[in-house]
Tab-separated table of C-alpha atoms and ligand atoms in Angstrom:
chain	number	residue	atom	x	y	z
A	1	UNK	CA	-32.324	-16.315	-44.151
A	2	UNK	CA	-35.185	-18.562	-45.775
A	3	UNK	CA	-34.491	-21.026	-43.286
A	4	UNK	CA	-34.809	-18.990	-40.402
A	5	UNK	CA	-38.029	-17.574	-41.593
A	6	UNK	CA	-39.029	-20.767	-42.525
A	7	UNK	CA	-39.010	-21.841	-38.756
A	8	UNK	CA	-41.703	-18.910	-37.663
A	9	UNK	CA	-44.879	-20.025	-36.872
A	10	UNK	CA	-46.916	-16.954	-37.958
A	11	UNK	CA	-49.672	-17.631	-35.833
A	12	UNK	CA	-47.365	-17.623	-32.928
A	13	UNK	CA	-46.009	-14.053	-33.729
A	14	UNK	CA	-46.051	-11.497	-30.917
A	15	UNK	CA	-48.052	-8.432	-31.446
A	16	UNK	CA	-45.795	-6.488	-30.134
A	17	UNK	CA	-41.793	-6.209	-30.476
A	18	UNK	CA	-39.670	-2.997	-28.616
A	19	UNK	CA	-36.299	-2.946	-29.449
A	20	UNK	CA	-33.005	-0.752	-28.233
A	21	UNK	CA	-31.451	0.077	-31.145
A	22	UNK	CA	-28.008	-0.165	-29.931
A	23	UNK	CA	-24.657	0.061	-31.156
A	24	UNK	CA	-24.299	2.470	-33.701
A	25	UNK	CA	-21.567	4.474	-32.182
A	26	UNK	CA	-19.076	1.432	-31.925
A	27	UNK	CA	-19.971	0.382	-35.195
A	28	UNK	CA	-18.615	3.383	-36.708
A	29	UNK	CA	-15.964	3.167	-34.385
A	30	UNK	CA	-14.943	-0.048	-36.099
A	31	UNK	CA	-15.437	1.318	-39.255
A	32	UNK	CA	-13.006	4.207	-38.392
A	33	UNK	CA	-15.659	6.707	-39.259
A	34	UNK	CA	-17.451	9.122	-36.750
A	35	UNK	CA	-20.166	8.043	-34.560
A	36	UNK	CA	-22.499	9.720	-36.650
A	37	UNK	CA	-21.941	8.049	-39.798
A	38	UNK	CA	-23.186	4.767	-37.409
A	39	UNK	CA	-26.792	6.650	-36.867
A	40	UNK	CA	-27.047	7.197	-40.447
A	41	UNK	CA	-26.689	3.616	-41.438
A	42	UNK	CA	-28.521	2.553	-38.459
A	43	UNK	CA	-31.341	4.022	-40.164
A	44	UNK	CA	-30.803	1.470	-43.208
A	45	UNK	CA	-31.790	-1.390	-40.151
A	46	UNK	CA	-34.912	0.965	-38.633
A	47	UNK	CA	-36.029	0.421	-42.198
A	48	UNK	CA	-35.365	-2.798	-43.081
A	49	UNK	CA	-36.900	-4.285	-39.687
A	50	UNK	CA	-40.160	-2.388	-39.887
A	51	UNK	CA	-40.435	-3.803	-43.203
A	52	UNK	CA	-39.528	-6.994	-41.972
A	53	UNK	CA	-41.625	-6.955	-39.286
A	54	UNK	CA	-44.552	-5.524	-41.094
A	55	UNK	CA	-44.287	-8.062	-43.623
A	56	UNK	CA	-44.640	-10.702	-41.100
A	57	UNK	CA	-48.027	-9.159	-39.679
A	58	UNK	CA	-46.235	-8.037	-36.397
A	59	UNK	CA	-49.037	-5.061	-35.102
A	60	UNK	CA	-46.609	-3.064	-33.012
A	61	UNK	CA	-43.157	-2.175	-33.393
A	62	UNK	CA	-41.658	0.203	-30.697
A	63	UNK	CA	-37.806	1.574	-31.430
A	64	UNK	CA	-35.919	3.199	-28.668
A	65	UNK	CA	-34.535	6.615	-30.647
A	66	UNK	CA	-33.528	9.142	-28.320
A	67	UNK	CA	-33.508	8.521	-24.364
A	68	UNK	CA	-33.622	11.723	-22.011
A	69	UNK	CA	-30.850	10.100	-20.529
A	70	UNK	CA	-29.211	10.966	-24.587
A	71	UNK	CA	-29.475	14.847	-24.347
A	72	UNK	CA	-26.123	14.234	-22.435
A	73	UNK	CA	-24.374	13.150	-25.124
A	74	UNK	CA	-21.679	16.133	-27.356
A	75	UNK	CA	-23.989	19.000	-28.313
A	76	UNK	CA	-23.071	17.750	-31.920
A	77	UNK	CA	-24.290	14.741	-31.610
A	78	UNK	CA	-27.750	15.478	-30.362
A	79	UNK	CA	-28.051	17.665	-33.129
A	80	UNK	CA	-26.881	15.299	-35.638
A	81	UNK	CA	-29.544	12.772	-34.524
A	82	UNK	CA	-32.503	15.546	-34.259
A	83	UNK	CA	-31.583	16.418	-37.863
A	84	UNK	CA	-31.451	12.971	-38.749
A	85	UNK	CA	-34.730	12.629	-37.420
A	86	UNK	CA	-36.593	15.083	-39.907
A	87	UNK	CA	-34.892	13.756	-42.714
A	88	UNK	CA	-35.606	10.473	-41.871
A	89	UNK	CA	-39.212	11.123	-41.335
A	90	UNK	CA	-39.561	13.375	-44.534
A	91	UNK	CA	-37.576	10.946	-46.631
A	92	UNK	CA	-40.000	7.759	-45.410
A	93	UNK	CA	-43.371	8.724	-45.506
A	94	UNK	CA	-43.748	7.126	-48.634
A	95	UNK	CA	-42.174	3.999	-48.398
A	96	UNK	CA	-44.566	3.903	-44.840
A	97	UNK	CA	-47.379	4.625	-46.716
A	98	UNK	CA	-46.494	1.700	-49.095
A	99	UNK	CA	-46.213	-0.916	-46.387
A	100	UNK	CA	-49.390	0.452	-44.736
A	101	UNK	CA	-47.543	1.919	-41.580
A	102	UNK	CA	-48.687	4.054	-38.987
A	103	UNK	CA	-46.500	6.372	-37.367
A	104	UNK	CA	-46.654	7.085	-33.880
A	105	UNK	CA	-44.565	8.604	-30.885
A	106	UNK	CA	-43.968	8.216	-27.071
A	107	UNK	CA	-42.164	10.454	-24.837
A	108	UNK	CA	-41.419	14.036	-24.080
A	109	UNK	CA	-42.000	15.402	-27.136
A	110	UNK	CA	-42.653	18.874	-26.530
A	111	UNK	CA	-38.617	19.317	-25.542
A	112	UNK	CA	-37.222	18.381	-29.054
A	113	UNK	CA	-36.411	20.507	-31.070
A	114	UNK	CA	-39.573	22.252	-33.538
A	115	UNK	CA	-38.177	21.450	-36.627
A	116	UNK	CA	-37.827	17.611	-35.322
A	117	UNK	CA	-41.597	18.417	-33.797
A	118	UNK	CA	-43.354	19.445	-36.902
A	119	UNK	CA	-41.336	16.781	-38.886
A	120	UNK	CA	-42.843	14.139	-36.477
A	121	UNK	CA	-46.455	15.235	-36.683
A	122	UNK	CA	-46.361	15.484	-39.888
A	123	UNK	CA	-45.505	12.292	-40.635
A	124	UNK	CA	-47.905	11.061	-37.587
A	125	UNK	CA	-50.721	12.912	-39.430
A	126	UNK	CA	-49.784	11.450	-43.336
A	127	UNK	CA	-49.584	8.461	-41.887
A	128	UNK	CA	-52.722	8.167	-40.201
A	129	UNK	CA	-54.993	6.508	-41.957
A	130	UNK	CA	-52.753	3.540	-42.221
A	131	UNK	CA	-54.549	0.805	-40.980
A	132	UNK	CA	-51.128	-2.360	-40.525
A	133	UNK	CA	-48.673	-2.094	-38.461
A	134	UNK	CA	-48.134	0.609	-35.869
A	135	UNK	CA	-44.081	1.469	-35.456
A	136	UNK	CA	-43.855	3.489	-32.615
A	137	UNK	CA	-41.205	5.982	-31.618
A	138	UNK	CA	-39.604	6.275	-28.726
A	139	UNK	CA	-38.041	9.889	-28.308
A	140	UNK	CA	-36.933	11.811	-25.790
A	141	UNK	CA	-38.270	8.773	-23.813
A	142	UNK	CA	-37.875	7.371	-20.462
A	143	UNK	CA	-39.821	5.012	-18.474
A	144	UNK	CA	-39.255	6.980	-15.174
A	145	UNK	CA	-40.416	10.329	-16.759
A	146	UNK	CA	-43.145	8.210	-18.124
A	147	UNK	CA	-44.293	6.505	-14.982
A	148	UNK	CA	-43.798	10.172	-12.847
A	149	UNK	CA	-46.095	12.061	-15.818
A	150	UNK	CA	-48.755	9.660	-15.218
A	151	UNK	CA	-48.824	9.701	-11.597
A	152	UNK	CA	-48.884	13.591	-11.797
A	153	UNK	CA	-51.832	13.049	-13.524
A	154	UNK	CA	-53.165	10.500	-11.503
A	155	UNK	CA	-53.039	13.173	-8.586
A	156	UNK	CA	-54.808	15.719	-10.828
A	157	UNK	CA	-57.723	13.645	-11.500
A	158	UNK	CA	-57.830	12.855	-7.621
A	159	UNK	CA	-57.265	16.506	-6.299
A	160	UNK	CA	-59.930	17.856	-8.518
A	161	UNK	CA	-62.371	14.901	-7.326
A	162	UNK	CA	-62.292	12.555	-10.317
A	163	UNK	CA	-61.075	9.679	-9.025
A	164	UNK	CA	-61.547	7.377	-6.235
A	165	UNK	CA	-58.404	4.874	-4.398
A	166	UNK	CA	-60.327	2.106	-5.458
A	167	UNK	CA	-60.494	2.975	-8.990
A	168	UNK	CA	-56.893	2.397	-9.574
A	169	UNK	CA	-55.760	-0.744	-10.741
A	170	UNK	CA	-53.137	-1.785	-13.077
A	171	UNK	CA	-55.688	-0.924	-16.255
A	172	UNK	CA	-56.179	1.741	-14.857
A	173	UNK	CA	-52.528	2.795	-14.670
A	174	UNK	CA	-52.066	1.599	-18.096
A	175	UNK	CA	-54.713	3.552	-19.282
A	176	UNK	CA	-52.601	6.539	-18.535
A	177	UNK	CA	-49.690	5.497	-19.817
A	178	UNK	CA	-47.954	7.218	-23.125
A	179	UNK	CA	-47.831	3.616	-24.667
A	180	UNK	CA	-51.971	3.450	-23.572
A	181	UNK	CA	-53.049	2.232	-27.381
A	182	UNK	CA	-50.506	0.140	-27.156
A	183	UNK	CA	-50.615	-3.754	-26.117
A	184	UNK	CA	-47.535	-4.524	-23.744
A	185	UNK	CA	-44.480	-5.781	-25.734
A	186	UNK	CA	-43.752	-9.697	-25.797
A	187	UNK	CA	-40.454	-9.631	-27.070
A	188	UNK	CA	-37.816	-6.948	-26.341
A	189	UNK	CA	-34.550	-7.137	-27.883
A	190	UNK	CA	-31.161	-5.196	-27.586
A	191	UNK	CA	-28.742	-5.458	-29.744
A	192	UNK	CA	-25.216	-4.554	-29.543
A	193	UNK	CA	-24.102	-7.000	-26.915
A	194	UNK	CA	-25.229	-4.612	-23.904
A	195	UNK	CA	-27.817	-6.680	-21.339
A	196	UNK	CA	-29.825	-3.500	-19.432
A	197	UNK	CA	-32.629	-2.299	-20.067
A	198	UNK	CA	-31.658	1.815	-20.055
A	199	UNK	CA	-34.807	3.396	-18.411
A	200	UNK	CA	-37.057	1.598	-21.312
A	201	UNK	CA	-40.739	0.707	-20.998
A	202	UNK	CA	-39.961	-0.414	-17.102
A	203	UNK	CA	-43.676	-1.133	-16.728
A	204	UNK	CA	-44.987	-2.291	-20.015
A	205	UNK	CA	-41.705	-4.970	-20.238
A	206	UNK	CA	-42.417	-6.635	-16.613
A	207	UNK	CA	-43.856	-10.047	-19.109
A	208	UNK	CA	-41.885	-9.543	-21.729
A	209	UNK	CA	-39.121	-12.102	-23.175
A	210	UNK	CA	-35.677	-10.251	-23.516
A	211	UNK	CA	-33.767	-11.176	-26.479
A	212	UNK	CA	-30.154	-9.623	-26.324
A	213	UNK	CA	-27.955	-10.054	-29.528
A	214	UNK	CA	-24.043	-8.844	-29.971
A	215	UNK	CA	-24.924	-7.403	-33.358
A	216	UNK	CA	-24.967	-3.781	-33.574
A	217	UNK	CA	-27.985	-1.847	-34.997
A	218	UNK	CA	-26.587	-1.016	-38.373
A	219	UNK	CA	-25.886	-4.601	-39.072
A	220	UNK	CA	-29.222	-5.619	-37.699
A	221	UNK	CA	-30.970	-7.228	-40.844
A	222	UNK	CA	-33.867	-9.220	-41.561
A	223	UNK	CA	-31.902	-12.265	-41.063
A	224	UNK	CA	-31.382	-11.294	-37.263
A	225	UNK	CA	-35.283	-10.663	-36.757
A	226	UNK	CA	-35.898	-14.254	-38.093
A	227	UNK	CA	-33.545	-15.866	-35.586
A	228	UNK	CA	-34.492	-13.443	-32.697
A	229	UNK	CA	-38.443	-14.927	-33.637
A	230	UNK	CA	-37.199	-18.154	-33.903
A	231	UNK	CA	-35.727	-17.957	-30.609
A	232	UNK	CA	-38.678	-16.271	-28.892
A	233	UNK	CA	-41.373	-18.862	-30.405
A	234	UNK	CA	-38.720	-21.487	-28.476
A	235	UNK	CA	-39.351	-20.219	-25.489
A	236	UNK	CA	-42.143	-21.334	-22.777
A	237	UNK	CA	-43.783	-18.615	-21.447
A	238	UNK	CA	-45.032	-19.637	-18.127
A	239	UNK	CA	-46.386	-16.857	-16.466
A	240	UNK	CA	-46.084	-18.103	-12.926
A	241	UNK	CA	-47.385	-21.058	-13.697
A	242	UNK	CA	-46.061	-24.761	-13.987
A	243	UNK	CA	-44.788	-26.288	-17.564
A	244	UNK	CA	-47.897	-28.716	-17.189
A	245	UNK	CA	-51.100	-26.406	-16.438
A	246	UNK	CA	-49.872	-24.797	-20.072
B	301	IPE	C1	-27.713	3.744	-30.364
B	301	IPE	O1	-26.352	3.651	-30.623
B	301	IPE	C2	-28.320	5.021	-30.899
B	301	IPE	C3	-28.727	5.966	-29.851
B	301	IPE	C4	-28.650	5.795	-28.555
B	301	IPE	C5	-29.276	7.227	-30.322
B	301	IPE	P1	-25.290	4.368	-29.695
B	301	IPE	O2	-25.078	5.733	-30.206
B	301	IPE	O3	-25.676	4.256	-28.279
B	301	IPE	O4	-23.993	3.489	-29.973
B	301	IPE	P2	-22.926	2.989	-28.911
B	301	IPE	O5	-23.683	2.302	-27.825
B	301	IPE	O6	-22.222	4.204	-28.418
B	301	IPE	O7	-22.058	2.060	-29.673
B	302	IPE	C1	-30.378	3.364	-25.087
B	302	IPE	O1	-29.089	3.309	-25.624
B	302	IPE	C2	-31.160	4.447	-25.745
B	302	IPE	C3	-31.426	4.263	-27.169
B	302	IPE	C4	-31.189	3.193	-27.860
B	302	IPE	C5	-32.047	5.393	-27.812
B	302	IPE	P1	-27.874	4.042	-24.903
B	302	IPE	O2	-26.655	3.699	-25.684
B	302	IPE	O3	-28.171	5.462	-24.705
B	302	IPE	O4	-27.887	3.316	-23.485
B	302	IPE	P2	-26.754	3.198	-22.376
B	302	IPE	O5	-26.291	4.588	-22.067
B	302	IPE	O6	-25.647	2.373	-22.938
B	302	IPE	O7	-27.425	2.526	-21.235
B	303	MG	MG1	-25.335	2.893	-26.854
């Protein structure tokens, strides 16, 4: 592990890392154990890398939770990761507060359940006055309902005379965003061997390097942060450009 995080250059870190936490179900499945047993160890890894990554001096760390596209799932299921969700967020608070985390949230909140609701703001709201990293929460997300909420209000502002055509540009659409306090991530990883990107952060991604590992969430350690870094930090990031006008 010390030799992986030996390799990162910390002035070379990006800000901001998302990440699909995925996996969890076939790694109980492997462990002959029910797929919910996987979320609850997957929440070992959620803390582990926002330590990790805090530690570091990362500034943003988004985590794919709960997709819209997720309510599908067996009614049991759902509810076993809603209630998962207020322990987890009752249970951490302090260990956040420790590490200086803020606690934030993107996506439809207002459908999840109001136990999982008040849990959330609560922590959002103890957590406030943290002033490292941000870890972000992506729940009941998805980058379509994301990008169709914000052109609703984008036609809101311009029926009621607000806006103009010309004031829309991509800050502007940014602006407007759920993930607007947010910089855009530079890294993305997915874990579990899957390569798709699952209705996630279609707009703020369109930079970003993907990093795709065949490790599942609950055995995503620090160790596999370090090498995903290490990997990004080898990569040239050209933005249209050529190698040499770098
Ligand atoms: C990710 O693991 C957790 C959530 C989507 C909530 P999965 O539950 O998707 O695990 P797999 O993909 O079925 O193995
Ligand atoms: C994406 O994982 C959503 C989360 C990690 C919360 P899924 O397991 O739901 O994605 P698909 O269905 O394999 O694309
Ligand atoms: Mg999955």
């Amino acid at each position: 592990m010390q030799e992986y995080l030996n390799k990162i250059d910390k002035d070379r870190l990006p800000e901001h890392i998302a990440v699909i936490m995925d996996g969890n179900g076939r790694w109980a499945k492997a462990h002959g154990k029910p797929r919910v047993f996987g979320h609850k160890n997957g929440v070992k890894s959620v803390r582990e890398i926002s330590e990790a990554a805090a530690e570091l001096g990362v500034g943003y760390l988004t985590l794919y939770a709960f997709s819209t596209e997720n309510w599908s799932r067996p009614a049991l299921e759902v509810s076993a990761l809603m209630g998962l969700l207020v322990e987890t967020i009752r249970s951490e608070v302090s260990t956040l507060n420790k590490n200086n985390i803020r606690l934030k949230a993107i996506g439809d909140l207002s459908k999840l359940p109001k136990r999982s609701q008040n849990a959330l703001l609560e922590g959002i709201a103890q957590t406030d006055k943290n002033t490292g990293m941000t870890l972000i929460l992506a729940l009941n997300y998805s980058s379509r309902w994301e990008i169709t909420t914000t052109i609703k209000k984008i036609a809101e502002e311009s029926k009621d005379g607000l806006i103009d055509p010309s004031d829309v540009d991509e800050a502007f659409i940014s602006r407007r965003l759920a993930t607007a306090e947010f910089p855009d991530p530079e890294l993305l990883i997915r874990t579990s061997g899957e390569q798709r990107i699952s209705n996630y952060l279609l707009w703020q991604i369109a930079y970003s390097e993907l990093y795709f590992t065949d490790v599942f969430w609950p055995d995503f350690r620090k160790v596999h942060l370090y090498k995903a870094l290490v990997n990004y930090q080898g990569r040239e990031r050209r933005f249209g450009k050529t190698s040499e006008q770098l």
